[in-house]
Coordinates of C-alpha atoms in Angstrom, one line a residue:
X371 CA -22.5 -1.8 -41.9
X372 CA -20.2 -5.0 -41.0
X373 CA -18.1 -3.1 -38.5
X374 CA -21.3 -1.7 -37.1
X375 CA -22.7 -5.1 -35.9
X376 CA -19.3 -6.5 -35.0
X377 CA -18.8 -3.6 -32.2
X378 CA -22.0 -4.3 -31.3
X379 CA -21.4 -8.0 -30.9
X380 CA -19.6 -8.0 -27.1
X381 CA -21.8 -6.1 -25.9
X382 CA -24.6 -7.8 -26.7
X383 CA -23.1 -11.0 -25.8
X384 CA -23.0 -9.8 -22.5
X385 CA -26.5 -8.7 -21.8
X386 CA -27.6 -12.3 -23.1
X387 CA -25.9 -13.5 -19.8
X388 CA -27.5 -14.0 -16.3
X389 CA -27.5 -10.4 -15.5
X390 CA -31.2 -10.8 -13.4
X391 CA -29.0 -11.8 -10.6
X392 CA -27.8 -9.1 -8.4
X393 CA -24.3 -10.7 -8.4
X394 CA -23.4 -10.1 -11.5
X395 CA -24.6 -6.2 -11.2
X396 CA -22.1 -6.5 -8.7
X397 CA -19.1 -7.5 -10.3
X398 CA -20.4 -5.4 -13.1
X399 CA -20.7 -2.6 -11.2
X400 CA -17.6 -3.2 -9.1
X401 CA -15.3 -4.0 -12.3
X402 CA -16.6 -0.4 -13.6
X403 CA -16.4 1.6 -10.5
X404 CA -12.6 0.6 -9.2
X405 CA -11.0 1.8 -11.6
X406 CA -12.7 5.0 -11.7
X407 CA -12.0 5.3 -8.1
X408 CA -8.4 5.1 -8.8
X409 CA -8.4 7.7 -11.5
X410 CA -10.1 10.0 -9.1
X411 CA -7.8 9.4 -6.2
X412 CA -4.6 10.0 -8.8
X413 CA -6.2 13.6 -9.3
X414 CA -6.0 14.3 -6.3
X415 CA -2.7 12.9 -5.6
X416 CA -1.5 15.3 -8.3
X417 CA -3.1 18.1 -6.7
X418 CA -1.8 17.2 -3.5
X419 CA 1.9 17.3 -4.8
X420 CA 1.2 21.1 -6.6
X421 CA 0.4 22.2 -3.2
X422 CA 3.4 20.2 -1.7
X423 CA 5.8 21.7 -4.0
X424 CA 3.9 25.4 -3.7
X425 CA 5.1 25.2 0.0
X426 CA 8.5 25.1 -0.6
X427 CA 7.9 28.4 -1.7
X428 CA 6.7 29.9 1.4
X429 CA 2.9 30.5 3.2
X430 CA 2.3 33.3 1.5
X431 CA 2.3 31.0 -2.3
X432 CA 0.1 28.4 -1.0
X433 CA -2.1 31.1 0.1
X434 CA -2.4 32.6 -3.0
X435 CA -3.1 29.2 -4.3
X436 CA -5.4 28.0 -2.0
X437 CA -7.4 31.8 -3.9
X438 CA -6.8 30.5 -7.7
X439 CA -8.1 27.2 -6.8
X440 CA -11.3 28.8 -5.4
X441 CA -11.5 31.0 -8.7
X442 CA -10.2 28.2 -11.3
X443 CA -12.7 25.9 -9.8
X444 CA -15.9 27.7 -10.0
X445 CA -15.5 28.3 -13.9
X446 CA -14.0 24.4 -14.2
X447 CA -16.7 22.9 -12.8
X448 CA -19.4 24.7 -15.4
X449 CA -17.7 23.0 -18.0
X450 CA -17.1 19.5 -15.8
X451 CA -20.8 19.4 -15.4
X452 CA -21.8 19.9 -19.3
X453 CA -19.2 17.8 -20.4
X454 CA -20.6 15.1 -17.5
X455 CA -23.6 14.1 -19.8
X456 CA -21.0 12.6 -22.0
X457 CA -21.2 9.5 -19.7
X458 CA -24.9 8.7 -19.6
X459 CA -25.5 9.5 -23.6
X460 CA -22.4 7.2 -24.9
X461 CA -23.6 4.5 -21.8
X462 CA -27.3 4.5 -23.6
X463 CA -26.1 4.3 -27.4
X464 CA -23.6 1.8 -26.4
X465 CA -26.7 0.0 -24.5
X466 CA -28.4 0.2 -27.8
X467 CA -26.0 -0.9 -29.8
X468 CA -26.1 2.6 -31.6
X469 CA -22.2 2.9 -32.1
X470 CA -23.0 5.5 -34.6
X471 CA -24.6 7.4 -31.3
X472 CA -21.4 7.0 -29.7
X473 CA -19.2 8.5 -32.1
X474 CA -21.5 11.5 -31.9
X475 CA -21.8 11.7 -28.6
X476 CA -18.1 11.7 -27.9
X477 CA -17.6 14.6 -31.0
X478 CA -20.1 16.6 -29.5
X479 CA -18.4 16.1 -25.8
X480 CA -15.1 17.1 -27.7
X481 CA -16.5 20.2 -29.3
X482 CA -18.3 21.4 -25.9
X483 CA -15.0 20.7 -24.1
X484 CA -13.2 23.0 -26.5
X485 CA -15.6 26.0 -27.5
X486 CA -16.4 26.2 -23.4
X487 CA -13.5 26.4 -22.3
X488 CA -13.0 29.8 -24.6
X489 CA -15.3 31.6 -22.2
X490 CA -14.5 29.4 -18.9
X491 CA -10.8 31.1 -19.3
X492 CA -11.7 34.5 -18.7
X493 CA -12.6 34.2 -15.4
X494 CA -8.9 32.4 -14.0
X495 CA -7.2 35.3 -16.4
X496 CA -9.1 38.1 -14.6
X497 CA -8.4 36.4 -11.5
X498 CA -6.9 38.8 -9.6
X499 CA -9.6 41.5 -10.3
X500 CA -12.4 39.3 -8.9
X501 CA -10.2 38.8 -6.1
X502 CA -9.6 42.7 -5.3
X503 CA -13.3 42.8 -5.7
X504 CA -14.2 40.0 -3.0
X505 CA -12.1 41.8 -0.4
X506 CA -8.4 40.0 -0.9
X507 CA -5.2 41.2 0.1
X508 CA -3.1 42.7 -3.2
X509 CA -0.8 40.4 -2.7
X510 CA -2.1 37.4 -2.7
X511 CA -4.6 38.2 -5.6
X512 CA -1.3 39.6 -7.5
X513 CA 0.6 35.9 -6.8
X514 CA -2.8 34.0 -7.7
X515 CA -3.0 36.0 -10.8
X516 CA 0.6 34.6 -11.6
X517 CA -0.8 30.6 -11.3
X518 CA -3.6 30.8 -12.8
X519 CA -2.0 32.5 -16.0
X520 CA -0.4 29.0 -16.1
X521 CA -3.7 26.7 -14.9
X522 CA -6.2 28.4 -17.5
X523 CA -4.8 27.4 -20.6
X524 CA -5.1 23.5 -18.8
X525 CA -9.0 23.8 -18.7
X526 CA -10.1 22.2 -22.3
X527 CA -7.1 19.7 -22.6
X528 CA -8.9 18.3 -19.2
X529 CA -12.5 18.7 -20.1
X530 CA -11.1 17.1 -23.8
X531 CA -9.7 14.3 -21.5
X532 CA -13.3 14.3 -19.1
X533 CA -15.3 13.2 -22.6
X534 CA -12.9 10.3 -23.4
X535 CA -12.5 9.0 -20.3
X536 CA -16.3 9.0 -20.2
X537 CA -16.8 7.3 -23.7
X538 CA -13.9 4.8 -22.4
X539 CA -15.8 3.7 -19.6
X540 CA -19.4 4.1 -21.4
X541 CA -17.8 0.6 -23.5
X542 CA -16.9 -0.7 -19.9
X543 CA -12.9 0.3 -20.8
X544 CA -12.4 2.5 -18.0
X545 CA -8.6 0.9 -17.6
X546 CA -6.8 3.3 -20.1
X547 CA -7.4 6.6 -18.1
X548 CA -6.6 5.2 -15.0
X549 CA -3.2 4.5 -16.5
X550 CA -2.4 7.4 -17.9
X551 CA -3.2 9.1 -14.6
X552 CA -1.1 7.1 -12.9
X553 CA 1.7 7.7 -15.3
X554 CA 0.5 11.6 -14.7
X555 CA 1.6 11.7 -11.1
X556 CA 5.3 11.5 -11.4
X557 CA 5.2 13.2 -14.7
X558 CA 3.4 16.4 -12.8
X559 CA 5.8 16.3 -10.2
X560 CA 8.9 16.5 -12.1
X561 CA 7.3 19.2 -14.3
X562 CA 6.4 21.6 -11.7
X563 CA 9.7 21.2 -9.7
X564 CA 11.2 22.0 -12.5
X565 CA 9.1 25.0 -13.8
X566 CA 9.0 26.2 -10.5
X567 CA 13.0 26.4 -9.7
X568 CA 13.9 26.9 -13.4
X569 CA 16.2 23.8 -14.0
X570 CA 17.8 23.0 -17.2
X571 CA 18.4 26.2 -18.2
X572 CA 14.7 27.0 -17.5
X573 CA 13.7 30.6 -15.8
X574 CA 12.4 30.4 -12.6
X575 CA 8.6 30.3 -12.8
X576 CA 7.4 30.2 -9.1
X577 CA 4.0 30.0 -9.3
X578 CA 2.8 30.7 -12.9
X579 CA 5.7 28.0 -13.6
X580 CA 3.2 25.4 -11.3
X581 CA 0.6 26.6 -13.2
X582 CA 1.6 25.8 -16.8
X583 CA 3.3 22.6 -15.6
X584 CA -0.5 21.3 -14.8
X585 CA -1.5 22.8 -17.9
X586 CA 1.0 20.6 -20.0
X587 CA 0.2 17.4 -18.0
X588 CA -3.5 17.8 -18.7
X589 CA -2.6 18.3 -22.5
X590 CA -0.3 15.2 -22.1
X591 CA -3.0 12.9 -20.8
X592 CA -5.9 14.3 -23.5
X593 CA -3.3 13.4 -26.4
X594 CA -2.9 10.5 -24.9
X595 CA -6.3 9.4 -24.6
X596 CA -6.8 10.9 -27.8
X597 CA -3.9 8.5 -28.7
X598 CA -6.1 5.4 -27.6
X599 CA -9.3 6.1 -28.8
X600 CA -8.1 5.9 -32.4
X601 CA -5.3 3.6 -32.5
X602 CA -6.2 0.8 -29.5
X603 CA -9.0 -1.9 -30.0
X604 CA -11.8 -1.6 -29.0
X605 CA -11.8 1.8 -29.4
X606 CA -10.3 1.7 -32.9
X607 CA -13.2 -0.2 -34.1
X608 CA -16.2 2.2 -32.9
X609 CA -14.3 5.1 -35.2
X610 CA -15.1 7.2 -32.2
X611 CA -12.8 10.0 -34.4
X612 CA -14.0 9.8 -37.3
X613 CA -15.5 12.8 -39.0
X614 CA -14.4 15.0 -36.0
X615 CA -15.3 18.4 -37.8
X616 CA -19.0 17.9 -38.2
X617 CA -21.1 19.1 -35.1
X618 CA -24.6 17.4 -34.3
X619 CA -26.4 20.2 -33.2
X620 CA -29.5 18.8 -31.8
X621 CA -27.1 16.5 -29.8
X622 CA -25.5 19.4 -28.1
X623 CA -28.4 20.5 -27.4
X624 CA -29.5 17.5 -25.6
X625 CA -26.0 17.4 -24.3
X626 CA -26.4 21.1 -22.7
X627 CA -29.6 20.5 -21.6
X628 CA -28.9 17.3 -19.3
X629 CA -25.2 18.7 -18.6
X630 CA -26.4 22.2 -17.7
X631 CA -28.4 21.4 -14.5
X632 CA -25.2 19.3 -13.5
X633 CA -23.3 22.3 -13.8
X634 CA -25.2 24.5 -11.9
X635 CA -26.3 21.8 -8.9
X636 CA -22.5 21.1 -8.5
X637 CA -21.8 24.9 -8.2
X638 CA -24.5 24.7 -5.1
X639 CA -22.6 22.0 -3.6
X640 CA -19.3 24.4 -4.3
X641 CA -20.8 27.5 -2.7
X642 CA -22.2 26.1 0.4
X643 CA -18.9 24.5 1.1
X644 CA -17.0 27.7 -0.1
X645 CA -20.1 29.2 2.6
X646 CA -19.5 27.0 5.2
X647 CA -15.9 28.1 5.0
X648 CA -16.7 31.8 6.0
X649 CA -18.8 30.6 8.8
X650 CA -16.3 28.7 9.9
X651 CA -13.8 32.2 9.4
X652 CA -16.4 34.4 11.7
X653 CA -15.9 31.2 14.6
X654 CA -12.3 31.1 15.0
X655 CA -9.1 30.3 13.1
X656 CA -8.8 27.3 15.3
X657 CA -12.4 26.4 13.6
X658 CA -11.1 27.2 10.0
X659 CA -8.6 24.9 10.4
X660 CA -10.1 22.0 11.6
X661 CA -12.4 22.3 9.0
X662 CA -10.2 22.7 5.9
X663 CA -8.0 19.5 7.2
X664 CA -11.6 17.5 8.2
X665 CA -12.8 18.6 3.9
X666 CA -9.8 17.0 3.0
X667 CA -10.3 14.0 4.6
X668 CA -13.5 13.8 3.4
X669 CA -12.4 15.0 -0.2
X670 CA -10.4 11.5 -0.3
X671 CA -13.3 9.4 1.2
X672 CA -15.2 11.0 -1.5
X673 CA -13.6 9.6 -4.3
X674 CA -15.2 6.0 -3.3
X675 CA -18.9 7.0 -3.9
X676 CA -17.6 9.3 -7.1
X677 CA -16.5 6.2 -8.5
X678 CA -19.6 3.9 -8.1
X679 CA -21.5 7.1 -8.5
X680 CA -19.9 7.4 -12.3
X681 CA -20.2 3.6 -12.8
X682 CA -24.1 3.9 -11.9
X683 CA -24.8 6.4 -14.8
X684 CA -23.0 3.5 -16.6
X685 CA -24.7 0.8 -16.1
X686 CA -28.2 2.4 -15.4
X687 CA -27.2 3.9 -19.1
X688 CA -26.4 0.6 -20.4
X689 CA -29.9 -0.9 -18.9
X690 CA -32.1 2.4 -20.2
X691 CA -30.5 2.4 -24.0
X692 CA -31.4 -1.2 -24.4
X693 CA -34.9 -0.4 -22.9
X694 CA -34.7 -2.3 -19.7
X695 CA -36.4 -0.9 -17.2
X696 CA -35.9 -3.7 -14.6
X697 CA -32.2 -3.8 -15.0
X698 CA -32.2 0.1 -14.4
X699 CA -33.6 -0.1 -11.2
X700 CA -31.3 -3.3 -10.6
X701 CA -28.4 -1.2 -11.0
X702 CA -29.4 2.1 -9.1
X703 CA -30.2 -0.7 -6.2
X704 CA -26.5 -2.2 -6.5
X705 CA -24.7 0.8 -6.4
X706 CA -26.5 1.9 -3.8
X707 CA -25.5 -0.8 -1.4
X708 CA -22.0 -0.8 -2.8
X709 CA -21.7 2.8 -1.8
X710 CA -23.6 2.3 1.6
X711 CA -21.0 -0.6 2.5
X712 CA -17.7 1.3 1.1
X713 CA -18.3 4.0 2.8
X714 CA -19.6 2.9 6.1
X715 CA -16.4 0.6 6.4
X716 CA -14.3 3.8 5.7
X717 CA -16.5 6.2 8.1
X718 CA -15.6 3.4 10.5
X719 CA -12.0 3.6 10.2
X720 CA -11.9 7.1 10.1
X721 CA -13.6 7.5 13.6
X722 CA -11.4 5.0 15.1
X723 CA -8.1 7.2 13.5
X724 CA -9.6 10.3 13.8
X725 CA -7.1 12.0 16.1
X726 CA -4.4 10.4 14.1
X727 CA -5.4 12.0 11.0
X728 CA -5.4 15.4 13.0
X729 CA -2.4 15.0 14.3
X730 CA -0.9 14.2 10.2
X731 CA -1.4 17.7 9.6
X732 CA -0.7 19.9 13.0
X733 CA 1.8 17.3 14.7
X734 CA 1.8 16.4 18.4
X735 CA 2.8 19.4 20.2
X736 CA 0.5 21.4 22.8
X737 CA 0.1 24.5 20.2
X738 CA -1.9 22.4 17.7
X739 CA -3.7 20.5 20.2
X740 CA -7.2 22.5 20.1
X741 CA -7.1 22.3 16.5
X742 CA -6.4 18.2 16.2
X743 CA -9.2 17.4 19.1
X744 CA -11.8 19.9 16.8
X745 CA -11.2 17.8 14.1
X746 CA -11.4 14.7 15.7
X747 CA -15.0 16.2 16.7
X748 CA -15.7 17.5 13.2
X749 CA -14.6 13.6 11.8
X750 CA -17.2 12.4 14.1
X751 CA -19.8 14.6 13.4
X752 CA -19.0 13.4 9.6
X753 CA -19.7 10.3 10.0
X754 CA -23.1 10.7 9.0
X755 CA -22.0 13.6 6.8
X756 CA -20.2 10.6 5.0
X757 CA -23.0 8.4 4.7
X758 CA -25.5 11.1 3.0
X759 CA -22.6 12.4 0.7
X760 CA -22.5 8.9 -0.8
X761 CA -25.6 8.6 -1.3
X762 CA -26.8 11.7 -3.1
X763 CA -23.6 10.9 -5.4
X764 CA -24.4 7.4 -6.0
X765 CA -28.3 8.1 -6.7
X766 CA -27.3 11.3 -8.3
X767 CA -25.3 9.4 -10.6
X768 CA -28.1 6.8 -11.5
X769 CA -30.0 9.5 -12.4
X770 CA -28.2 10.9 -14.4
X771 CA -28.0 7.4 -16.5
X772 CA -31.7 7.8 -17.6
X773 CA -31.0 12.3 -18.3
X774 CA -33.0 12.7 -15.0
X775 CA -30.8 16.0 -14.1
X776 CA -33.5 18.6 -14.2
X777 CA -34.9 17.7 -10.4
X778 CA -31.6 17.2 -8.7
X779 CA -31.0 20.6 -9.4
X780 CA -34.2 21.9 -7.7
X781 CA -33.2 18.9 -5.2
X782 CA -29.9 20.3 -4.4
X783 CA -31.2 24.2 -4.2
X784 CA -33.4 22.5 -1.2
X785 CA -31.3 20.6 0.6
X786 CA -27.9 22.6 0.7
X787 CA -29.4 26.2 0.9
X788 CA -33.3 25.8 1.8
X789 CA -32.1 23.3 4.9
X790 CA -28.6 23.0 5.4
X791 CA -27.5 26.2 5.4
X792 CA -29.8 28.2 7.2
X793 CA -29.4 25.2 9.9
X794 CA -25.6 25.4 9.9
X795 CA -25.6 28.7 10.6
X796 CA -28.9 28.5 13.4
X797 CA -26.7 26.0 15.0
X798 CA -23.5 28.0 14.5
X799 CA -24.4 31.1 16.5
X800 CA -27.8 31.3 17.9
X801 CA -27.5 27.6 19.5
X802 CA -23.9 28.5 20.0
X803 CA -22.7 25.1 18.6
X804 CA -19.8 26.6 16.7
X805 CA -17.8 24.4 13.6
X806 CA -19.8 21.5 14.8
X807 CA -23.0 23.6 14.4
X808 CA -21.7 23.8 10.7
X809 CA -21.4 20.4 10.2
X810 CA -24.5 19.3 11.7
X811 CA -26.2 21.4 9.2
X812 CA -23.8 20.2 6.0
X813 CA -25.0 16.5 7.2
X814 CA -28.6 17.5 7.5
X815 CA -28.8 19.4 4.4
X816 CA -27.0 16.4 2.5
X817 CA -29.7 13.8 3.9
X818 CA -32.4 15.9 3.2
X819 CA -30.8 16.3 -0.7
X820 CA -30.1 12.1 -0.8
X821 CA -33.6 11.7 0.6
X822 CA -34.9 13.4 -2.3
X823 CA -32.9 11.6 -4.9
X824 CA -33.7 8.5 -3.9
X825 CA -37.1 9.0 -3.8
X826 CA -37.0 10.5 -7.2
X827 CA -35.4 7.2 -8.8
X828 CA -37.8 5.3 -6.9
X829 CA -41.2 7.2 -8.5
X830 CA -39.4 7.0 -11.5
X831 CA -38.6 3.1 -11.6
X832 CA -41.5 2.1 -9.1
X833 CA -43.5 0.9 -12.6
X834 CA -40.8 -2.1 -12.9
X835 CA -41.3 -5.3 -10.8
X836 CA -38.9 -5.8 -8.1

């Protein structure tokens, strides 16, 4: 039992320190979320070079990829979400001091990752048939089939590397996954130039050769967090590995029961975006276009409020293991007004460069001229968008910390598809707004979603003293 209190001992040193004061939730809070934010942002810097490298190949491959990402996704995010509640159990045990917890938690998160994914690959595999079914061209569902035989076996390696990186951060480590991601990015490029031309003697893989290339980067960056959590202090001390084989079934229950409704509200979010997609379709190409370029800006502003969100269920974990209520509210407060001032600085830049951005992706001549001033009207119509995405993140987060996830599920079937998307589309096409109809109603429906959220963590903290 020695080790046991001496892994407890920074920790608890910590919360013996002036941690009333709202500054040092701040720098808690702040040295928790940056590096998160950076992981995030070298995701999707390594899913913006796949794409870059798919174009070499010609329209018709990034098509087809732009499909298997739509099919990969919705099965990948059912797993993200269940192994999510990794984050808020090992935050509590670690807030408790319970390091036995924590080894659990994270061997349960390891198992989940692994016998999900089983299932969660049948859907990229029978890709192409579910795309013949929704209507798709042969073609492309024939050259999405060939990428996703590469991206499916990828799917447990990176929910595997999801649960560490959550236990990492859970001991307020989050460092080591942002490093490996970082080493990730040229890693991924090389390997999918390669795969994809067939160098070194290679075959020529086009797109299935893409596909395994992420599929062996996302087993490269599990084994190495693998690496870390057994051999590197402080991991090394909590064990977190040891007796890997035995399987804590009433904590993957618990796990499945807060990780399920994270699954499913994230899979709302998906669909009314995928929705607001074919809205945008029965407008006009020029409207599809401005639309996918303006979620792509937003996709990158998003990563801010991911970040604090994923530090909130952090610290608000850390507060409710050590039965604190006051410190929980404390930290759903700070994040809040972290992710309120982040992102309203960013919404402000990206006003004031909003036909710059446009211009990035369809260039300064007169043919894409329609298409860069729409989304310089769909980045301002976002700007509000922006604000209310942060903020259902950040609070949804916080929940999360105390295993609220039940209600944000019910909260997220109201606000995206009881309000936002019959508004989008009443605004769309009987108020004749078009694609800024769309995104009046995404930025309605996403208040209306934050609303509830916070009001939710407020009822449930209101008991605590300010």
């Amino acid at each position: 039992m020695t080790d046991l209190v001496d892994t407890k001992q920074p920790y608890r040193a910590r919360s013996d320190a002036p941690q009333n004061h709202l500054a040092e939730e701040f720098v808690e809070t702040l040295r928790l979320a940056v590096p998160m934010m950076l992981t995030q942002l070298g995701q999707i810097a390594m899913i913006t070079t796949d794409l870059a490298l798919i174009g070499r190949l010609g329209e018709d491959a990034v098509a087809a990829a732009a499909l298997a990402h739509t099919v990969y996704f919705v099965s990948f995010t059912f797993g993200l979400g269940l192994v999510t509640a990794v984050s808020p159990l090992a935050a509590q045990a670690f807030g408790a001091g319970d390091i036995k917890r924590l080894r659990h938690v994270l061997r349960v998160g390891l198992w989940i990752s692994l016998l999900i994914s089983l299932p969660m690959m049948a859907s990229p595999l029978y890709g192409e048939r579910i795309l013949l079914a929704l209507g798709q061209a042969p073609h492309s569902a024939a050259l999405a089939q060939r990428y996703l035989n590469g991206l499916a076996w990828g799917i447990a390696p990176a929910l595997g590397f999801i649960a560490l990186r959550s236990m990492m951060s859970a001991v307020n480590r989050p460092q080591p996954p942002l490093w490996i991601t970082l080493a990730a990015i040229p890693v991924n490029a090389v390997l999918v130039y390669v795969l994809i031309h067939g160098l070194f003697g290679l075959p020529e893989f086009g797109l299935f050769g893409a596909g395994l290339a992420t599929a062996i980067v996302n087993l490269g960056t599990f084994l190495a967090a693998l690496a870390i959590a057994a051999w590197r202090k402080p991991f090394a001390d909590y064990q977190p590995l040891a007796r890997l084989w035995r399987i804590d079934w009433s904590l993957m229950r618990q796990l499945i029961a807060i990780g399920a409704p994270i699954s499913f509200s994230l899979l709302l979010e998906y669909g009314l975006f995928s929705s607001a997609a074919l809205l945008m379709g029965l407008i006009s190409t020029t409207a599809l276009a401005a639309h996918q370029i303006a979620l792509q800006v937003t996709a990158v502003l998003f990563m801010v409020p991911l970040g604090i969100g994923m530090a909130a269920t952090v610290r608000v974990g850390h507060a409710f293991g050590r039965d604190d209520p006051a410190a929980v509210r404390r930290a759903g407060l700070v994040a809040t007004l972290l992710g309120i001032t982040f992102v309203s600085a960013l919404t402000i830049a990206i006003i004031f460069g909003r036909y710059e951005l446009g211009r990035l992706f369809f260039g300064r001549g007169e043919t894409g001229a329609a298409t860069v001033e729409l989304t310089a009207t769909l980045l301002l119509v976002g700007a509000t968008f922006f604000i209310a995405d942060a903020l259902q993140t950040i609070m949804g987060g916080a929940l999360r910390g105390i295993n609220d996830t039940r209600m944000t599920l019910v909260f997220a079937a109201i606000g995206y598809w009881c309000v936002g998307f019959p508004i989008a589309w009443w605004l769309a096409f009987h108020a004749d707004l078009g694609a800024v109809g769309v995104w009046i109603g995404l930025s309605i429906g996403s208040f209306v979603y934050a609303g509830l959220l916070i009001l939710r963590f407020r009822i449930l903290t209101r008991r605590v003293a300010a």
